[in-house]
Short mmCIF file of C-alpha atoms and ligand atoms in Angstrom, two decimals:
data_model
loop_
_atom_site.label_atom_id
_atom_site.label_comp_id
_atom_site.label_asym_id
_atom_site.label_seq_id
_atom_site.Cartn_x
_atom_site.Cartn_y
_atom_site.Cartn_z
CA MET A 1 -67.06 -47.57 -95.86
CA PRO A 2 -66.88 -49.55 -92.83
CA ALA A 3 -63.38 -50.06 -93.61
CA LYS A 4 -62.93 -46.34 -94.27
CA ARG A 5 -64.99 -45.70 -91.11
CA SER A 6 -62.95 -48.17 -89.19
CA ALA A 7 -59.69 -46.65 -90.59
CA PRO A 8 -60.18 -43.16 -88.63
CA GLN A 9 -61.66 -44.94 -85.79
CA ARG A 10 -58.61 -46.96 -85.57
CA ARG A 11 -56.59 -43.78 -86.04
CA LYS A 12 -58.56 -42.16 -83.20
CA LYS A 13 -57.52 -44.73 -80.87
CA PRO A 14 -55.51 -43.57 -78.16
CA THR A 15 -51.73 -43.36 -79.17
CA VAL A 16 -50.69 -43.33 -75.70
CA ARG A 17 -49.80 -46.82 -74.72
CA PRO A 18 -50.86 -47.83 -71.18
CA ARG A 19 -47.95 -47.94 -68.80
CA SER A 20 -46.52 -51.12 -68.74
CA PRO A 21 -46.66 -52.59 -65.24
CA ARG A 22 -42.75 -53.20 -65.41
CA ARG A 23 -42.10 -49.53 -66.25
CA SER A 24 -44.33 -48.09 -63.33
CA LYS A 25 -42.72 -50.65 -60.96
CA LYS A 26 -39.28 -49.31 -61.93
CA ALA A 27 -40.50 -45.69 -61.37
CA SER A 28 -41.76 -46.39 -57.87
CA ASN A 29 -38.55 -48.37 -56.92
CA GLY A 30 -36.86 -45.19 -58.02
CA GLY A 31 -38.76 -43.00 -55.81
CA ARG A 32 -38.24 -45.27 -53.06
CA ILE A 33 -34.67 -45.35 -53.35
CA LEU A 34 -34.40 -41.24 -53.44
CA LEU A 35 -36.56 -41.33 -50.33
CA ALA A 36 -34.47 -43.76 -48.47
CA LEU A 37 -31.34 -41.89 -49.74
CA GLY A 38 -32.91 -38.63 -48.25
CA ILE A 39 -33.76 -40.48 -45.06
CA LEU A 40 -30.35 -41.88 -44.86
CA LEU A 41 -28.84 -38.50 -45.49
CA VAL A 42 -30.75 -36.85 -42.89
CA LEU A 43 -30.05 -39.61 -40.55
CA VAL A 44 -26.37 -39.32 -41.20
CA VAL A 45 -26.41 -35.47 -40.87
CA ALA A 46 -28.35 -35.85 -37.53
CA GLY A 47 -26.00 -38.57 -36.39
CA ALA A 48 -23.11 -36.19 -36.96
CA VAL A 49 -24.50 -33.41 -35.04
CA THR A 50 -25.40 -35.57 -32.25
CA VAL A 51 -22.01 -37.16 -32.02
CA ARG A 52 -20.43 -33.55 -32.21
CA LEU A 53 -22.62 -32.35 -29.33
CA MET A 54 -21.96 -35.43 -27.36
CA LEU A 55 -18.26 -35.24 -27.77
CA PRO A 56 -16.14 -33.27 -25.14
CA PRO A 57 -15.27 -29.90 -26.41
CA ARG A 58 -12.00 -30.69 -28.05
CA THR A 59 -12.10 -27.71 -30.25
CA ALA A 60 -12.75 -25.27 -27.29
CA PRO A 61 -9.07 -24.86 -26.40
CA VAL A 62 -8.18 -23.68 -29.90
CA ALA A 63 -10.76 -20.85 -29.45
CA VAL A 64 -9.19 -20.19 -26.01
CA LYS A 65 -5.62 -20.19 -27.31
CA VAL A 66 -6.28 -17.58 -29.78
CA PRO A 67 -5.91 -14.60 -27.73
CA GLN A 68 -2.36 -15.26 -26.69
CA PRO A 69 -1.08 -13.08 -23.81
CA PRO A 70 1.01 -10.11 -25.05
CA ALA A 71 4.77 -10.88 -24.85
CA SER A 72 5.22 -8.14 -22.18
CA ARG A 73 2.94 -10.06 -19.65
CA VAL A 74 5.38 -12.93 -19.90
CA VAL A 75 8.30 -10.87 -19.36
CA PRO A 76 9.32 -11.19 -15.64
CA VAL A 77 8.36 -8.24 -13.35
CA PRO A 78 11.39 -6.36 -12.53
CA PRO A 79 12.66 -7.13 -9.14
CA PRO A 80 11.35 -4.99 -6.27
CA PRO A 81 13.97 -2.48 -4.57
CA PRO A 82 16.12 -4.03 -1.93
CA PRO A 83 14.34 -3.57 1.41
CA VAL A 84 16.14 -1.41 3.78
CA VAL A 85 15.30 -3.32 6.96
CA SER A 86 13.97 -6.95 6.55
CA GLN A 87 10.64 -7.50 8.26
CA PRO A 88 7.32 -8.52 7.25
CA ARG A 89 5.03 -5.96 5.91
CA PRO A 90 1.23 -5.47 5.84
CA GLU A 91 -0.82 -4.98 2.84
CA PRO A 92 -1.34 -2.11 0.22
CA VAL A 93 -3.01 1.00 -0.28
CA ALA A 94 -4.58 3.54 -2.35
CA PRO A 95 -1.55 5.22 -3.96
CA PRO A 96 -1.17 8.90 -3.53
CA PRO A 97 -0.89 11.34 -6.31
CA ALA A 98 2.10 10.15 -8.14
CA PRO A 99 5.27 12.43 -7.59
CA GLU A 100 7.45 13.43 -10.32
CA THR A 101 10.16 10.83 -10.92
CA PRO A 102 12.98 10.70 -13.41
CA GLU A 103 11.72 7.10 -14.39
CA PRO A 104 8.69 4.96 -13.86
CA ARG A 105 9.44 2.74 -10.66
CA PRO A 106 6.95 0.02 -9.68
CA GLU A 107 4.67 1.06 -6.86
CA PRO A 108 5.33 -0.91 -3.86
CA ALA A 109 2.84 -3.23 -2.71
CA VAL A 110 3.25 -1.96 0.76
CA PRO A 111 4.71 1.13 1.54
CA PRO A 112 7.91 1.18 3.51
CA THR A 113 7.26 1.26 7.27
CA TYR A 114 11.03 1.73 8.37
CA GLU A 115 13.10 4.46 8.98
CA VAL A 116 16.66 4.87 7.43
CA PHE A 117 18.43 5.25 10.64
CA PRO A 118 21.37 7.65 10.65
CA ALA A 119 24.52 5.87 11.03
CA VAL A 120 25.72 7.94 13.84
CA GLU A 121 23.57 8.88 16.86
CA THR A 122 23.42 12.55 17.27
CA PRO A 123 23.41 14.33 20.55
CA PRO A 124 20.44 16.64 21.33
CA ALA A 125 20.81 20.23 19.88
CA PRO A 126 18.63 22.32 22.14
CA VAL A 127 19.24 21.20 25.65
CA PRO A 128 16.75 22.26 28.19
CA SER A 129 18.00 22.96 31.63
CA PRO A 130 18.17 19.88 33.97
CA PRO A 131 15.09 19.37 36.34
CA SER A 132 15.33 21.41 39.43
CA PRO A 133 15.50 19.27 42.82
CA GLY A 134 12.16 17.57 43.20
CA GLU A 135 11.08 17.82 39.74
CA ARG A 136 10.93 14.59 37.63
CA PRO A 137 12.52 14.30 34.19
CA ARG A 138 10.10 14.15 31.58
CA VAL A 139 10.15 11.56 28.73
CA ALA A 140 7.90 11.38 25.48
CA ILE A 141 7.73 8.07 23.72
CA VAL A 142 6.42 8.43 20.02
CA ILE A 143 5.68 5.07 18.23
CA ASP A 144 6.01 5.63 14.54
CA ASP A 145 5.16 4.06 11.36
CA LEU A 146 1.59 3.18 12.61
CA GLY A 147 -1.41 2.63 10.38
CA TYR A 148 -0.54 -0.86 8.87
CA ASP A 149 -1.15 -3.25 11.93
CA ALA A 150 -3.90 -2.23 13.86
CA ARG A 151 -3.54 -5.21 16.44
CA LEU A 152 -0.27 -4.17 17.23
CA ALA A 153 -1.23 -0.64 17.55
CA GLU A 154 -3.92 -1.70 19.89
CA ALA A 155 -1.24 -3.78 21.94
CA PHE A 156 0.81 -0.68 22.58
CA LEU A 157 -2.28 1.36 23.49
CA ASP A 158 -2.85 -1.59 26.17
CA LEU A 159 0.35 -0.52 27.90
CA ASP A 160 -1.77 2.17 29.24
CA ILE A 161 0.97 4.88 29.12
CA PRO A 162 0.84 8.20 27.47
CA LEU A 163 2.44 7.25 24.03
CA THR A 164 2.19 9.40 21.05
CA LEU A 165 1.17 7.60 18.03
CA ALA A 166 2.68 8.87 14.78
CA ILE A 167 0.27 7.73 11.85
CA LEU A 168 1.41 7.16 8.24
CA PRO A 169 -0.90 8.89 5.66
CA PHE A 170 -2.85 6.60 3.31
CA SER A 171 -2.32 3.65 5.52
CA PRO A 172 -4.88 1.07 5.46
CA HIS A 173 -5.92 1.09 9.33
CA GLN A 174 -5.11 4.84 10.08
CA ARG A 175 -8.85 5.49 11.12
CA GLU A 176 -8.98 2.36 13.39
CA VAL A 177 -5.58 3.50 14.96
CA VAL A 178 -6.65 7.12 15.65
CA ALA A 179 -10.03 6.12 16.90
CA ALA A 180 -8.43 3.66 19.42
CA ALA A 181 -5.85 6.41 20.63
CA ARG A 182 -8.60 8.95 20.96
CA ARG A 183 -10.81 6.60 22.94
CA ARG A 184 -7.78 6.41 25.39
CA GLY A 185 -7.24 9.90 25.47
CA LEU A 186 -3.94 9.80 23.56
CA SER A 187 -2.83 12.39 20.91
CA VAL A 188 -1.82 11.47 17.39
CA MET A 189 0.65 12.76 15.01
CA LEU A 190 1.25 12.79 11.22
CA HIS A 191 4.15 10.71 10.34
CA LEU A 192 4.99 12.83 7.31
CA PRO A 193 6.76 10.69 4.61
CA MET A 194 9.99 12.75 3.26
CA GLU A 195 12.71 11.82 0.70
CA PRO A 196 15.58 9.96 2.14
CA GLU A 197 19.19 10.15 0.76
CA GLU A 198 18.71 6.63 -0.60
CA TYR A 199 15.64 7.60 -2.67
CA PRO A 200 14.39 5.97 -5.16
CA ARG A 201 16.03 2.84 -3.95
CA VAL A 202 14.29 3.42 -0.50
CA ASP A 203 10.53 4.52 -0.91
CA PRO A 204 9.06 6.49 1.80
CA GLY A 205 5.58 5.43 0.71
CA PRO A 206 2.56 7.14 -0.27
CA GLY A 207 2.18 10.93 0.38
CA ALA A 208 6.10 11.45 0.31
CA LEU A 209 7.49 14.86 -0.10
CA LEU A 210 10.22 15.07 -2.56
CA SER A 211 13.01 17.56 -3.21
CA SER A 212 12.13 17.43 -6.80
CA MET A 213 8.77 18.83 -6.08
CA SER A 214 7.88 22.65 -7.05
CA PRO A 215 6.79 24.61 -4.11
CA ASP A 216 3.08 24.16 -5.34
CA GLU A 217 3.33 20.53 -5.55
CA LEU A 218 5.15 20.47 -2.08
CA ILE A 219 2.52 22.35 -0.53
CA THR A 220 -0.36 20.29 -2.31
CA GLN A 221 1.14 17.18 -1.18
CA LEU A 222 1.44 18.12 2.52
CA ARG A 223 -2.12 19.44 2.71
CA MET A 224 -3.33 15.99 1.25
CA ASP A 225 -1.23 14.20 3.99
CA LEU A 226 -2.47 16.48 6.78
CA ALA A 227 -5.94 15.80 5.60
CA GLU A 228 -5.37 12.20 5.82
CA VAL A 229 -4.99 12.69 9.82
CA PRO A 230 -6.97 15.73 10.56
CA GLU A 231 -6.79 14.93 14.32
CA ALA A 232 -2.87 15.15 14.49
CA VAL A 233 -1.59 17.69 17.00
CA GLY A 234 1.74 17.62 15.33
CA VAL A 235 4.03 16.20 12.62
CA ASN A 236 7.33 14.26 12.86
CA ASN A 237 9.17 13.14 9.63
CA HIS A 238 9.12 9.48 8.27
CA MET A 239 12.85 8.98 6.88
CA GLY A 240 13.74 12.53 5.44
CA SER A 241 17.44 12.39 5.43
CA ARG A 242 17.63 14.19 2.15
CA LEU A 243 14.59 16.75 2.39
CA THR A 244 15.36 17.86 6.03
CA ARG A 245 18.56 19.24 4.59
CA GLU A 246 16.91 21.47 2.16
CA SER A 247 16.00 24.80 3.80
CA ASP A 248 13.65 26.23 1.35
CA GLN A 249 11.41 23.23 1.21
CA LEU A 250 11.63 22.89 4.89
CA ASN A 251 10.57 26.53 5.42
CA GLN A 252 7.74 25.97 3.07
CA ILE A 253 6.47 22.84 5.05
CA PHE A 254 6.86 24.81 8.30
CA SER A 255 4.82 27.73 6.92
CA VAL A 256 1.90 25.37 6.55
CA LEU A 257 2.50 23.81 9.96
CA LYS A 258 2.52 27.26 11.59
CA GLU A 259 -0.59 28.00 9.69
CA ARG A 260 -2.34 25.06 11.21
CA GLY A 261 -0.97 25.37 14.86
CA LEU A 262 1.08 22.13 14.61
CA PHE A 263 4.29 21.16 16.13
CA PHE A 264 7.30 19.62 14.77
CA ILE A 265 9.43 16.87 16.26
CA ASP A 266 12.48 16.05 14.15
CA SER A 267 13.13 12.40 13.86
CA ARG A 268 16.77 13.63 12.97
CA THR A 269 17.24 10.77 10.25
CA THR A 270 20.52 12.99 9.33
CA SER A 271 22.62 14.77 11.65
CA HIS A 272 22.33 17.74 8.97
CA SER A 273 18.90 18.15 9.42
CA LEU A 274 17.73 21.92 9.22
CA GLY A 275 14.49 21.25 11.34
CA ALA A 276 15.62 23.40 14.21
CA GLN A 277 16.51 26.31 11.75
CA SER A 278 13.27 26.29 10.12
CA ALA A 279 11.16 25.78 13.45
CA ARG A 280 12.93 28.90 14.76
CA LEU A 281 12.52 31.02 11.74
CA LEU A 282 8.63 30.26 11.47
CA LYS A 283 8.11 29.86 15.35
CA VAL A 284 6.70 26.30 15.01
CA PRO A 285 7.01 24.54 18.54
CA PHE A 286 9.71 22.07 18.02
CA ALA A 287 11.57 19.10 19.58
CA GLN A 288 13.68 16.37 18.39
CA ARG A 289 14.37 12.82 18.86
CA ASP A 290 17.09 11.76 21.26
CA VAL A 291 17.03 8.18 21.07
CA PHE A 292 15.77 5.43 18.50
CA LEU A 293 14.55 2.70 20.59
CA ASP A 294 14.85 -0.48 18.32
CA HIS A 295 16.67 -0.09 15.27
CA SER A 296 18.13 -3.27 16.09
CA GLN A 297 15.23 -5.89 17.14
CA ASN A 298 17.04 -7.42 19.89
CA PRO A 299 15.56 -7.26 23.24
CA ASP A 300 18.93 -6.40 25.05
CA PHE A 301 19.47 -3.55 22.43
CA VAL A 302 16.05 -2.20 23.10
CA ARG A 303 16.71 -2.21 26.90
CA ARG A 304 19.91 -0.34 26.46
CA GLN A 305 18.24 2.21 24.12
CA ILE A 306 15.43 2.74 26.71
CA ARG A 307 18.14 3.02 29.54
CA GLU A 308 19.82 5.80 27.28
CA LEU A 309 16.60 7.43 26.91
CA LEU A 310 15.89 7.73 30.86
CA ARG A 311 19.62 8.86 31.10
CA ARG A 312 19.27 11.75 28.75
CA ALA A 313 16.08 12.82 30.47
CA GLU A 314 17.84 12.73 33.71
CA LEU A 315 20.82 14.79 32.42
CA THR A 316 18.89 17.43 30.54
CA GLY A 317 15.19 17.17 32.19
CA GLN A 318 13.45 15.74 29.21
CA ALA A 319 13.99 13.43 26.32
CA VAL A 320 12.01 12.12 23.32
CA GLY A 321 12.38 8.42 22.29
CA ILE A 322 10.97 7.00 18.98
CA GLY A 323 10.15 3.39 18.77
CA HIS A 324 8.34 1.45 15.98
CA PRO A 325 5.62 -1.19 15.96
CA HIS A 326 7.76 -4.26 16.56
CA ARG A 327 6.83 -6.91 18.93
CA VAL A 328 10.18 -6.72 20.68
CA THR A 329 9.79 -3.03 21.64
CA LEU A 330 6.15 -3.64 22.88
CA ASP A 331 7.64 -6.61 25.07
CA VAL A 332 10.67 -4.58 26.56
CA LEU A 333 8.45 -1.37 26.96
CA ARG A 334 6.09 -3.68 29.18
CA GLU A 335 8.84 -5.35 31.10
CA MET A 336 10.63 -1.96 31.90
CA LEU A 337 7.48 -0.17 32.68
CA PRO A 338 8.33 0.03 36.54
CA GLU A 339 11.83 1.01 36.08
CA ILE A 340 10.73 3.76 33.70
CA ARG A 341 7.91 5.10 35.92
CA GLN A 342 10.36 5.11 38.85
CA ARG A 343 13.01 7.26 36.93
CA VAL A 344 11.02 9.78 34.89
CA GLU A 345 7.75 11.02 34.12
CA LEU A 346 5.94 9.79 30.78
CA VAL A 347 4.31 12.52 28.81
CA PRO A 348 2.84 13.29 25.45
CA ALA A 349 5.27 14.52 22.79
CA ALA A 350 3.21 17.75 22.92
CA ALA A 351 4.32 18.43 26.40
CA LEU A 352 8.18 18.44 25.27
CA VAL A 353 7.98 20.86 22.38
CA HIS A 354 9.33 24.50 22.79
CA ARG A 355 9.43 27.68 20.73
CA LEU A 356 13.24 28.06 19.87
CA SER A 357 15.01 31.41 20.54
ZN1 LIG B 1 8.86 6.31 10.14
#
């Protein structure tokens, strides 16, 4: 019995063997190894991240290089139109409403500020009677192309003579120049850009009136130009050797001048200008340029031109000279002031315009 009892008792003994110390040691070593591997992995990853952060951003240029500039931006810009008269120019402006052009042309950084001078000097058409004895010949000097160099304009004003300043519309310093002229009691004109024969190689600049414009476009552009210089008492043309030959367009322009009570001084950039004809038709007070003072910027040339201006005034009673904001013109005018004052009376351009009959 005891044997019987003992048998089940023996059977009841736990079958699970206690862990052998060797086995549990093995398991605990495996855990440590896994832990160590985990830590090692974390350290490796952290190290890699740190090294990446500390290295200079060598990968950045790749990202920057991705947006390659379009090929069109690499293509060289078309060469600018050849200048008519070489001379440094001032800075650019808000472009005017683009006139219709047959093909796109690059907007000049700086609008042209120089006339296209006629090849041949033209004699004065309407000849006022010579001054009666005791009367002095009268001369008006208009300085064109103003609005781009305020300091040079001030220097002309410092001559303290009754110059008439012709201001280009949409020019960067037009307000300063107009204000400076008005402070000295001088009158200003709108220097109206008009299409030259050489257009589009020669660009008259912002606000230009073109022969390709419809009557509506022409009048709208002219009104915008006039609005730029509301103080103007008259208008003269900047360039315009093409447009001043077009009687229809000139009549449209002069009808607006008539409506505004403005006079017109024909710069006569072509001997075929129809300015006098339109002025007569629309009864716009009119005069025309007798002498350009400075189309060669040489002191002796400018002296000769000023003497020619005085001579014409002595012959006919009056003459209109047009100069430009060149340093040589300023210097020679200053130098010749005693002779000018001795021979003629300097007057504003408005004093020399007439109704033509
Ligand atoms: Zn001009």
